[in-house]
Tab-separated table of C-alpha atoms in Angstrom:
chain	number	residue	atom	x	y	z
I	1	UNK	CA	6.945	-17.834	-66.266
I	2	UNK	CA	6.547	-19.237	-62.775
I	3	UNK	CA	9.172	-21.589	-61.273
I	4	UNK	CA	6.865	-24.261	-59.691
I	5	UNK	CA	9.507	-24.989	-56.706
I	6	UNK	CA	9.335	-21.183	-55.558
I	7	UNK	CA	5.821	-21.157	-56.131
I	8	UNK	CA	5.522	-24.347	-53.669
I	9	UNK	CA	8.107	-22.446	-50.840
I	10	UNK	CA	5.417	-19.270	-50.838
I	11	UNK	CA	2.534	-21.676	-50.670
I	12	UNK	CA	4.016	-22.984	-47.617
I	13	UNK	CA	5.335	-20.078	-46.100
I	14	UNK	CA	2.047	-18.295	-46.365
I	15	UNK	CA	0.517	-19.626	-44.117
I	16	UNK	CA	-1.345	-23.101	-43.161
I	17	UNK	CA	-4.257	-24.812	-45.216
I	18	UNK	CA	-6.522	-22.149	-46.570
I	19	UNK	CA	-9.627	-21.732	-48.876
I	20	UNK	CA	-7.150	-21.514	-51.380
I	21	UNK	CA	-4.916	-23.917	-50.871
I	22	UNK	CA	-4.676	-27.335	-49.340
I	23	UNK	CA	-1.740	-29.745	-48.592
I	24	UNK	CA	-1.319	-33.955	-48.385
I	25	UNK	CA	1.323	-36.039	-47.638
I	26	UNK	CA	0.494	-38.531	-50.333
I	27	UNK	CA	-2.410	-39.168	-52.791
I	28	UNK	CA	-3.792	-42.831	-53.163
I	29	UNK	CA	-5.801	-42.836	-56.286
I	30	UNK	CA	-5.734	-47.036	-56.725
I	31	UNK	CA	-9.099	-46.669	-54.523
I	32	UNK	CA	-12.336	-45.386	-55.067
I	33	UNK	CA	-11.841	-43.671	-51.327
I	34	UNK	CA	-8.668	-41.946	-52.522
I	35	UNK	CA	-10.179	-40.849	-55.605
I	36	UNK	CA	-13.446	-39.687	-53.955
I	37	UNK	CA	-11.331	-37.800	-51.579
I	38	UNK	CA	-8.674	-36.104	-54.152
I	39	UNK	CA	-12.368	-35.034	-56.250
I	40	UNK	CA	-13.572	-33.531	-52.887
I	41	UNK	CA	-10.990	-30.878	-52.346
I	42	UNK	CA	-10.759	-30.366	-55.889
I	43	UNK	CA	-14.719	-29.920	-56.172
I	44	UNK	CA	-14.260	-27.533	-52.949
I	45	UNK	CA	-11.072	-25.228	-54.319
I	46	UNK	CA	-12.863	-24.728	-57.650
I	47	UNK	CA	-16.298	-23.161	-55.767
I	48	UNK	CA	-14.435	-21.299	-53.311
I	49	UNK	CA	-11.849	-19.522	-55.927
I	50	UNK	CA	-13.777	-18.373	-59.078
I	51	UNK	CA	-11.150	-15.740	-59.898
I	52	UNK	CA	-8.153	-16.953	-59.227
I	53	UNK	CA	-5.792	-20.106	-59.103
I	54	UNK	CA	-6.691	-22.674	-56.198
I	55	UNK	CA	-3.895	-25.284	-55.245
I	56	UNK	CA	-3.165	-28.842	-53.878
I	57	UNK	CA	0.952	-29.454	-52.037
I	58	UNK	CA	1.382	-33.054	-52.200
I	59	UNK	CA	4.436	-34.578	-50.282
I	60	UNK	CA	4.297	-32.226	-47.351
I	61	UNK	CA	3.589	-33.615	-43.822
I	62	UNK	CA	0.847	-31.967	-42.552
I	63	UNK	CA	2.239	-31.135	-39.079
I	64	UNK	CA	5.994	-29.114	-39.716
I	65	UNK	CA	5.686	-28.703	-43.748
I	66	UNK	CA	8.539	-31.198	-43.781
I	67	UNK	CA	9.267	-31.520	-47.292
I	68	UNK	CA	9.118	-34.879	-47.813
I	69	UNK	CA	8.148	-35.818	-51.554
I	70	UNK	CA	6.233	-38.539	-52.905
I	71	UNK	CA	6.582	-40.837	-56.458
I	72	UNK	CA	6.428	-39.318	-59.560
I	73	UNK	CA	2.786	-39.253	-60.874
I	74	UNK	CA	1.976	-38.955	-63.968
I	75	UNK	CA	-0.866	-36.583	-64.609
I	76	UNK	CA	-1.615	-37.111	-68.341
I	77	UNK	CA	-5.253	-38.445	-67.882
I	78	UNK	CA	-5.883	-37.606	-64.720
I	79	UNK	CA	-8.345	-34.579	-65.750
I	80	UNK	CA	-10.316	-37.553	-67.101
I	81	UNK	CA	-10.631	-38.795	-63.537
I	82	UNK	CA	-12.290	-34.949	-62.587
I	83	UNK	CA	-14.669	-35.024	-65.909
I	84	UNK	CA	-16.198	-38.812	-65.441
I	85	UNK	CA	-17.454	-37.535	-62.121
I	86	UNK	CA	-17.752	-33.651	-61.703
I	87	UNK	CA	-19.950	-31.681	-63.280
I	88	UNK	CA	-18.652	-28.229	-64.838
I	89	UNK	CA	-15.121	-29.186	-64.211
I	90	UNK	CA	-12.296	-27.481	-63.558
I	91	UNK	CA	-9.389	-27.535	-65.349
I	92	UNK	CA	-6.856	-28.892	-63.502
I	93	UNK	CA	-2.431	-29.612	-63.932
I	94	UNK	CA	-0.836	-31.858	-62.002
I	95	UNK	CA	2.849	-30.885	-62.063
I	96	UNK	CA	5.857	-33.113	-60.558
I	97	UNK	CA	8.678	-30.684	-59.058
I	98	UNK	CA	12.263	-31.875	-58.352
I	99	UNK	CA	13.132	-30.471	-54.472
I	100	UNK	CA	17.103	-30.854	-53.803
I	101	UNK	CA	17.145	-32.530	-50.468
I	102	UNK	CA	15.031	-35.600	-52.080
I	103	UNK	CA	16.021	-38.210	-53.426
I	104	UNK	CA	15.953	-38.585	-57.285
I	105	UNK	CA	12.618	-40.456	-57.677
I	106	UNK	CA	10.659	-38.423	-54.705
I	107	UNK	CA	9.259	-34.843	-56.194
I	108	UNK	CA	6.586	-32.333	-54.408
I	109	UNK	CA	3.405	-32.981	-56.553
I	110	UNK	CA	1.560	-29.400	-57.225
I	111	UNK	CA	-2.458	-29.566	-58.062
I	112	UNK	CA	-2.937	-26.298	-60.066
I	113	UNK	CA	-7.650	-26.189	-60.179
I	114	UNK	CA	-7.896	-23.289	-62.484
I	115	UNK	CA	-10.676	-20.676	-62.073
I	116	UNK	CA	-13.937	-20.564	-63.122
I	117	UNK	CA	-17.311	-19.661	-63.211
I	118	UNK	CA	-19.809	-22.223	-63.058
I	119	UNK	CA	-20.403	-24.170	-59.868
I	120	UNK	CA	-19.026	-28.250	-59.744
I	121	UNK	CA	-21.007	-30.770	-57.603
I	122	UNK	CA	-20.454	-34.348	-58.257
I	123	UNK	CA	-22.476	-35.998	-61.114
I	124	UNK	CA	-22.633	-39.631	-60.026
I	125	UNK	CA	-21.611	-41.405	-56.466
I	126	UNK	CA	-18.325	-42.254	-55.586
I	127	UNK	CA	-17.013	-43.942	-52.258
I	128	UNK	CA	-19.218	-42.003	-49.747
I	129	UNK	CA	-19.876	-38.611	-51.605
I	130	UNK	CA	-23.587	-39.027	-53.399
I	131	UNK	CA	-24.713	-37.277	-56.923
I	132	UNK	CA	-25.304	-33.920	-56.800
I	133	UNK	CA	-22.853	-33.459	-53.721
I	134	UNK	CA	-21.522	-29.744	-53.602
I	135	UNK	CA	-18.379	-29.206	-51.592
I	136	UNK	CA	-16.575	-25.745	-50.101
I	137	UNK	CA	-14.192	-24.628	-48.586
I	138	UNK	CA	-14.534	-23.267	-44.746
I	139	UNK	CA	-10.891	-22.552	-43.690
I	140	UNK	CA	-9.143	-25.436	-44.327
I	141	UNK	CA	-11.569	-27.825	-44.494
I	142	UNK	CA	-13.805	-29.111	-47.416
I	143	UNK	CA	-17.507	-29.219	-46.525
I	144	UNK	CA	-20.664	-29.995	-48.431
I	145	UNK	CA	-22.850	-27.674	-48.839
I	146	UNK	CA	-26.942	-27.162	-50.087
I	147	UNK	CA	-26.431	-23.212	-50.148
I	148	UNK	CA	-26.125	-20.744	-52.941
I	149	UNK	CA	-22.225	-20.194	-53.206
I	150	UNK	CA	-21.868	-16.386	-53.665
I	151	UNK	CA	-19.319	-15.118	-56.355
I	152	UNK	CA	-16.085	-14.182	-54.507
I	153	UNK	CA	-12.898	-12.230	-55.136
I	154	UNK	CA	-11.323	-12.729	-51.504
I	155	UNK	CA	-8.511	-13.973	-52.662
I	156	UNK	CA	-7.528	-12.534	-55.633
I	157	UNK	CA	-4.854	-9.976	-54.704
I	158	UNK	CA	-3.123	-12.816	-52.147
I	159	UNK	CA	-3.235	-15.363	-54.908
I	160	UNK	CA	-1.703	-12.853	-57.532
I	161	UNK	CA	1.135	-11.834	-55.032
I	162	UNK	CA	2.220	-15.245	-54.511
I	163	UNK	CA	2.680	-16.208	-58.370
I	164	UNK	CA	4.094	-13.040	-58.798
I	165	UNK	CA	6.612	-13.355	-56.273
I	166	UNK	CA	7.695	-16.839	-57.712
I	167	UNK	CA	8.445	-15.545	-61.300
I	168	UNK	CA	11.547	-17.305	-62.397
I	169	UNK	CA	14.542	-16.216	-63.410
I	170	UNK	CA	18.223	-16.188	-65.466
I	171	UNK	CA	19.954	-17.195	-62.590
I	172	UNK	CA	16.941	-19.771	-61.709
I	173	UNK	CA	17.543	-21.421	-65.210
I	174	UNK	CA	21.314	-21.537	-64.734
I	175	UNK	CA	21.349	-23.020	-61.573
I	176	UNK	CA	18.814	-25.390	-62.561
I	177	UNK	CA	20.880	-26.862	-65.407
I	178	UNK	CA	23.868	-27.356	-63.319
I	179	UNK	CA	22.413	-28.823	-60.664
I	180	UNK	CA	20.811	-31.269	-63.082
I	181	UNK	CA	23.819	-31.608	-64.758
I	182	UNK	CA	26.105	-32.292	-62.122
I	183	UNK	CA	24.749	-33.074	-58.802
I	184	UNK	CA	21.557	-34.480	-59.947
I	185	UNK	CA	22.513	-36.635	-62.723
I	186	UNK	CA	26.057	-37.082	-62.222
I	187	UNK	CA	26.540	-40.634	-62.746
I	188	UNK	CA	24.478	-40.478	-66.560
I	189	UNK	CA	24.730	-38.958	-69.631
I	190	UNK	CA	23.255	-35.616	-69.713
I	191	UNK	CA	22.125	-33.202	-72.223
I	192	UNK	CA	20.208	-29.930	-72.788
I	193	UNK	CA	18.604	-28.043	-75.569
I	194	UNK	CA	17.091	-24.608	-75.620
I	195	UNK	CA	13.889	-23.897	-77.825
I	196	UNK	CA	12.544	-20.339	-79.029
I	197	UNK	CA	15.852	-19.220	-76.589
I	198	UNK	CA	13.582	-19.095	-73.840
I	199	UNK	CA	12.697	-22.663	-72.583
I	200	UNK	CA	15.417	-25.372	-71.361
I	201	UNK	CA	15.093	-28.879	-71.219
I	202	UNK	CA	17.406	-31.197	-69.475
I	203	UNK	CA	17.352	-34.806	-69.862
I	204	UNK	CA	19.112	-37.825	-68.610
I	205	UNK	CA	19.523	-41.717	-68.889
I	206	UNK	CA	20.924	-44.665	-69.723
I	207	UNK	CA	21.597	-45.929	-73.244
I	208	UNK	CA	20.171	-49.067	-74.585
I	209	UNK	CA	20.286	-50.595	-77.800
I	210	UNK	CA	17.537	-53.505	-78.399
I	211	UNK	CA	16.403	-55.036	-82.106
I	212	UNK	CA	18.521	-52.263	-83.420
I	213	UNK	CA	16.583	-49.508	-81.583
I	214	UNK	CA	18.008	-46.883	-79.444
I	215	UNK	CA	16.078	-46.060	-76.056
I	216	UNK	CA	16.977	-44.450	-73.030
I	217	UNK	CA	16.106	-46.001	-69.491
I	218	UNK	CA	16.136	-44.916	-66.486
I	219	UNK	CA	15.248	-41.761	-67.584
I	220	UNK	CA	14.736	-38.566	-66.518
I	221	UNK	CA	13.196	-35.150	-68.125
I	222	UNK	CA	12.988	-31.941	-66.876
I	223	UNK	CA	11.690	-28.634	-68.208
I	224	UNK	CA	14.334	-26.239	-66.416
I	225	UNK	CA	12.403	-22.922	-66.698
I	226	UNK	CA	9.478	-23.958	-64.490
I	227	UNK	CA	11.257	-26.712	-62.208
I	228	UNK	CA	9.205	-29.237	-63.527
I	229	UNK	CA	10.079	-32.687	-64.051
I	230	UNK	CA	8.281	-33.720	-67.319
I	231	UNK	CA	9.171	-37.539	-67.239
I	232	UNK	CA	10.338	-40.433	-64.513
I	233	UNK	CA	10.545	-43.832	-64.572
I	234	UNK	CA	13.314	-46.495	-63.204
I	235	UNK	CA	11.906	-49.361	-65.197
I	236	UNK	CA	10.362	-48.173	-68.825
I	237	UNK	CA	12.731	-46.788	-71.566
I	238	UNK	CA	12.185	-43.797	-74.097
I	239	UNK	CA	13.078	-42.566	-77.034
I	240	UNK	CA	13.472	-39.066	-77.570
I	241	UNK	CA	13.150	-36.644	-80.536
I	242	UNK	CA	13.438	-32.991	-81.049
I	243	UNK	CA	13.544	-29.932	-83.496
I	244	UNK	CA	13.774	-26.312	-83.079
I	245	UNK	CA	10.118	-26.093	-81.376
I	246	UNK	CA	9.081	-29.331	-80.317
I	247	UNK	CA	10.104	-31.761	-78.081
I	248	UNK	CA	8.786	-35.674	-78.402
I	249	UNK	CA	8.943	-38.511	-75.618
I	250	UNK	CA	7.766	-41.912	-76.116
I	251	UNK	CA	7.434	-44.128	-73.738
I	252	UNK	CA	7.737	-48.152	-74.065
I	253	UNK	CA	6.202	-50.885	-71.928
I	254	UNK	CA	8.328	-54.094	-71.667
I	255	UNK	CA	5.768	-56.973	-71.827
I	256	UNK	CA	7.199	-59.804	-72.197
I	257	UNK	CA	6.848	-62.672	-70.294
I	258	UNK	CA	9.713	-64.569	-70.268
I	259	UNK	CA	11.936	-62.010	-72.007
I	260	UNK	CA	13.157	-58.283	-71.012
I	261	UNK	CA	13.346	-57.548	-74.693
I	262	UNK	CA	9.643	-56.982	-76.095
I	263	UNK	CA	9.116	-53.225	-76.064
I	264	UNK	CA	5.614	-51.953	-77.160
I	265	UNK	CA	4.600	-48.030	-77.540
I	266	UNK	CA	2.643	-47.271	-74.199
I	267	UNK	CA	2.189	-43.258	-74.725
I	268	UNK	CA	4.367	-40.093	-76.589
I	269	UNK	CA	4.096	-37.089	-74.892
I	270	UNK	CA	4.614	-33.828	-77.310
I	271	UNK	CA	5.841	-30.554	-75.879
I	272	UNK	CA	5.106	-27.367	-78.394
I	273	UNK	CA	7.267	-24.503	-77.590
I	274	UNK	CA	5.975	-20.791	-79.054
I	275	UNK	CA	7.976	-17.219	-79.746
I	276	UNK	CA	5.190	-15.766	-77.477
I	277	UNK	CA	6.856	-17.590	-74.464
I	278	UNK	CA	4.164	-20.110	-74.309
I	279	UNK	CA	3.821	-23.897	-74.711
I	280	UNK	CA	1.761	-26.623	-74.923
I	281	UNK	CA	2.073	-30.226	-74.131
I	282	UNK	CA	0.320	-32.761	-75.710
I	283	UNK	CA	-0.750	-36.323	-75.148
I	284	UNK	CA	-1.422	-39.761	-77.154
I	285	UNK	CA	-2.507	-42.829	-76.271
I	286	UNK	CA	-0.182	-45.844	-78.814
I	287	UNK	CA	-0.755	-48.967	-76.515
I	288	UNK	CA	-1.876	-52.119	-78.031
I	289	UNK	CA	-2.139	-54.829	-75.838
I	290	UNK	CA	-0.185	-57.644	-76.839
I	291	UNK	CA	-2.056	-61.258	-76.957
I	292	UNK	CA	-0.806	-64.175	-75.116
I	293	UNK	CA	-2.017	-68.057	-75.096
I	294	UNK	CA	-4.855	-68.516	-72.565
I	295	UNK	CA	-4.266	-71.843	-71.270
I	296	UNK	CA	-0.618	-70.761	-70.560
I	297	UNK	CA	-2.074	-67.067	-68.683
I	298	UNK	CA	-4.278	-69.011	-66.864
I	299	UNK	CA	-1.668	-71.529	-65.447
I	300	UNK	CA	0.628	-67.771	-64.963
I	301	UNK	CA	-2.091	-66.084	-63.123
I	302	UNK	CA	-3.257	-69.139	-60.350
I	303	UNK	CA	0.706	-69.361	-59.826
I	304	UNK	CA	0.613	-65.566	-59.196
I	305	UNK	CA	-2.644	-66.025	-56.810
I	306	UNK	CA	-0.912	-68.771	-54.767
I	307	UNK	CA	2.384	-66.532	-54.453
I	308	UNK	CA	-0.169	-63.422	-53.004
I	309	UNK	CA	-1.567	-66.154	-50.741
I	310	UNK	CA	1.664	-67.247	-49.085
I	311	UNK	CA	2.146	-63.701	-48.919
I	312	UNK	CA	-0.983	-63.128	-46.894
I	313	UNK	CA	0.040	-66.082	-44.736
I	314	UNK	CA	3.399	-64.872	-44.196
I	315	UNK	CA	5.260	-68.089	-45.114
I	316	UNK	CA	8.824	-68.118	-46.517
I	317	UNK	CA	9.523	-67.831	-50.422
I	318	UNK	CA	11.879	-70.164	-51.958
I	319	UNK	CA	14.266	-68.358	-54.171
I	320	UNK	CA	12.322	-69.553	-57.721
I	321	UNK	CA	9.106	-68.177	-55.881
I	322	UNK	CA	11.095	-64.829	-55.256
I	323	UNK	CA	12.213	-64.097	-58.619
I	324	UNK	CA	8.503	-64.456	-59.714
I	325	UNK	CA	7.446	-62.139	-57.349
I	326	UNK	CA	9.489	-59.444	-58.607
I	327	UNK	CA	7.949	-60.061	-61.952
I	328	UNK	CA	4.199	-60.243	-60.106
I	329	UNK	CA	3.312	-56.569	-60.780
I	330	UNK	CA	4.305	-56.829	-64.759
I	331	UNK	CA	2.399	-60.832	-65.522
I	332	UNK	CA	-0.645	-59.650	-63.540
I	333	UNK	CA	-0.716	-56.555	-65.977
I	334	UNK	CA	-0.288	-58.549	-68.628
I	335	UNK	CA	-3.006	-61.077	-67.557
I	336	UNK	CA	-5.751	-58.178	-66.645
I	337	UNK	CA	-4.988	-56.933	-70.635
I	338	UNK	CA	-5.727	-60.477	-71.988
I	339	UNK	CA	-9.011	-60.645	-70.099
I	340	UNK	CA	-8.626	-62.134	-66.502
I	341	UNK	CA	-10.664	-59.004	-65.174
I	342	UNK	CA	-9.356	-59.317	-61.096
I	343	UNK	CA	-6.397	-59.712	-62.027
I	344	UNK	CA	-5.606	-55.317	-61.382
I	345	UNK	CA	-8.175	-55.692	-58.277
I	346	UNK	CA	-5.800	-59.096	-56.908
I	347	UNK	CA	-2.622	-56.666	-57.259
I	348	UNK	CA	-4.081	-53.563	-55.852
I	349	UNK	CA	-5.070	-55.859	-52.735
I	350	UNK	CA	-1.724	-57.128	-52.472
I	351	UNK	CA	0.146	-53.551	-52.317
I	352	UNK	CA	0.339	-54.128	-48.305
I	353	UNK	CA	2.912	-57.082	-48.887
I	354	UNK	CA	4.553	-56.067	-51.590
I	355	UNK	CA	5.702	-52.693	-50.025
I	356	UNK	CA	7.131	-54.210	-46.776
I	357	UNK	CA	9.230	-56.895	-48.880
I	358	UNK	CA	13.362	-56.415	-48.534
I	359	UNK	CA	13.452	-57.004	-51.974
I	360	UNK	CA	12.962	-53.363	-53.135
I	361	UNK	CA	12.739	-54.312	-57.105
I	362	UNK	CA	8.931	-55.241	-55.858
I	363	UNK	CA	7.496	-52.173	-54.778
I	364	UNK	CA	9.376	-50.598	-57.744
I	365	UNK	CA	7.509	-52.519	-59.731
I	366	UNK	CA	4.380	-52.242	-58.511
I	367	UNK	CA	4.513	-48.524	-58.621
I	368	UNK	CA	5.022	-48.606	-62.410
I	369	UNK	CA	2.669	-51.116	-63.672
I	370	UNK	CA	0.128	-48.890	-61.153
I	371	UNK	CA	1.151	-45.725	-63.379
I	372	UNK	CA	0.752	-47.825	-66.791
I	373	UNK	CA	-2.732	-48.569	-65.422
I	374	UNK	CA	-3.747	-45.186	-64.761
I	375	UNK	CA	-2.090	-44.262	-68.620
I	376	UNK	CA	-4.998	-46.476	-69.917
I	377	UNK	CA	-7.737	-46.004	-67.904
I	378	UNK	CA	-9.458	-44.160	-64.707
I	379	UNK	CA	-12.393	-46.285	-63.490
């Protein structure tokens, strides 16, 4: 079992970008160029490493290999994103992996393109990058190409040393657990369990008890074993579930407009634990967007649009006009799933004002009703 942190250190450590591995400060998938450019190097590490793992370090700066994290991304449906637009895809994890001297929502993102045979080229355009586009790697860059890629082994044995040298281990898991435990999570209830007496999960939130339900918020999950963190959010709550070999979160979306008390099912995530030391995590879509009154959205939404325009003008907010922009991120999702279609294109647009405001809550907010967004669907 590798331990994703160690296997991050060696990647670094290595040496710089390679043909089999690549690094980013920060992904932007909210734009057709970020997307275009994250299916690039992903097109590039799965024709230049046939045999053997290829990998993407995101939350490094490029310069030092200053560790410096990024949000927690959630990669249940991003693989989705690589099928609607490469051909013979790869398979590809995106993992989320706690580093100690970050800050508890900032983890080192780790792209895992598993090997294969067939070449990937692009099946449709995207940004800049046309149909048919085939992309390598030459060094650390990723280049189109019209030649014949040759079958290649080059990096087999280099690949294979690094995994192997970031197997995990007993002390690993311990340490992991108490630092979760106590330096991590310190301030919250924690608790573990241990399944097939191999794998350990650590978990950690908030209690809250709404309409009789118990949830969890501000919650965080970690599977120990492989330093990865399994589940983050500072604004959704969970519930959690568990036997002997399986492990259940669900996630909730508060949608409600002029309440903080109407949950609805957005997603459970199921992790499968096996005696062979394996496991499997599985995903499921529950959302069903709740239906509001259209004359009252539409009076919501042009409030919202006049709020992003002051914004853009860089005019002061009363404090009535600041608590609704707080709430901006969660009514324009709620307006864009009852049919007002720019609504997620007016909010993307408006990310540039909404990061630089003192009130932090905003930002916050935008960041999750960006990750509910990508839950439901890649464009």
């Amino acid at each position: 079992m590798i331990n994703k942190r160690l296997l991050i250190k060696n990647l670094l450590a290595h040496n710089d970008e390679c043909s089999f591995y690549d690094k980013k400060r920060q992904l932007n998938l909210h734009t057709r160029e970020g997307k275009a450019k994250f299916l690039k190097h992903i097109c590039a590490l799965s024709n230049s490493n046939p045999s053997n793992n290829s990998f993407i370090v995101v939350g490094v700066e490029d310069q030092d290999n200053e560790v410096v994290g990024d949000d927690f991304f959630d990669d249940s449906h991003i693989q989705n994103l690589v099928n609607a637009f490469i051909e013979n895809p790869p398979k590809i994890q995106y993992e989320n992996v706690p580093f100690p001297n970050l800050p508890k929502d900032k983890v080192v993102g780790l792209v895992t393109i598993k090997p294969k045979s067939k070449t990937s080229f692009f099946k449709k355009n995207i940004h800049t990058i046309f149909a048919n586009t085939v992309f390598v790697r030459r060094g650390s860059n990723s280049i189109p190409t019209e030649d014949k890629i040759p079958y290649s082994k080059q990096n087999i044995e280099t690949v294979i040393s690094i995994e192997n040298n970031s197997r995990n281990s007993i002390a690993h898991t311990l340490d992991g657990v108490m630092d979760f435990v106590t330096i991590s999570h310190g301030d919250m209830i924690s608790k573990y369990n241990v399944f097939k007496e191999l794998f350990v999960i650590c978990w950690a939130g908030i209690p809250k008890k709404i309409h009789d339900t118990n949830y969890l918020s501000r919650v965080d999950i970690e599977l120990i074993n492989e330093q990865v963190k399994l589940f983050y959010s500072a604004q959704d709550v969970v519930t959690i579930t568990y036997d002997e070999s399986i492990f259940i979160i669900t996630e909730f979306v508060s949608l409600g407009l002029n309440d903080k008390t109407s949950y609805y099912p957005l997603e459970q995530k199921k992790i499968s634990f096996f005696d062979n030391g394996y496991y499997k995590i599985e995903n499921e879509m529950l959302f069903e967007p709740p239906t509001y009154n259209k004359k009252m959205l539409h009076h919501i939404y042009n409030t919202n649009l006049a709020l992003i325009a002051k914004l853009e003008k860089g005019l002061t907010l009363s404090e009535r006009e600041i608590k609704d922009l707080i709430n901006l991120p969660s009514t324009l999702m709620i307006c864009s799933i009852n049919g007002f279609e720019e609504a997620k294109q007016k909010l993307i647009d408006a990310k540039p004002f909404l990061k630089t405001r003192k009130e932090t809550a905003v930002y916050t907010n935008f960041k999750e009703v960006m990750r509910i967004f990508r839950k439901m669907k890649y464009e």
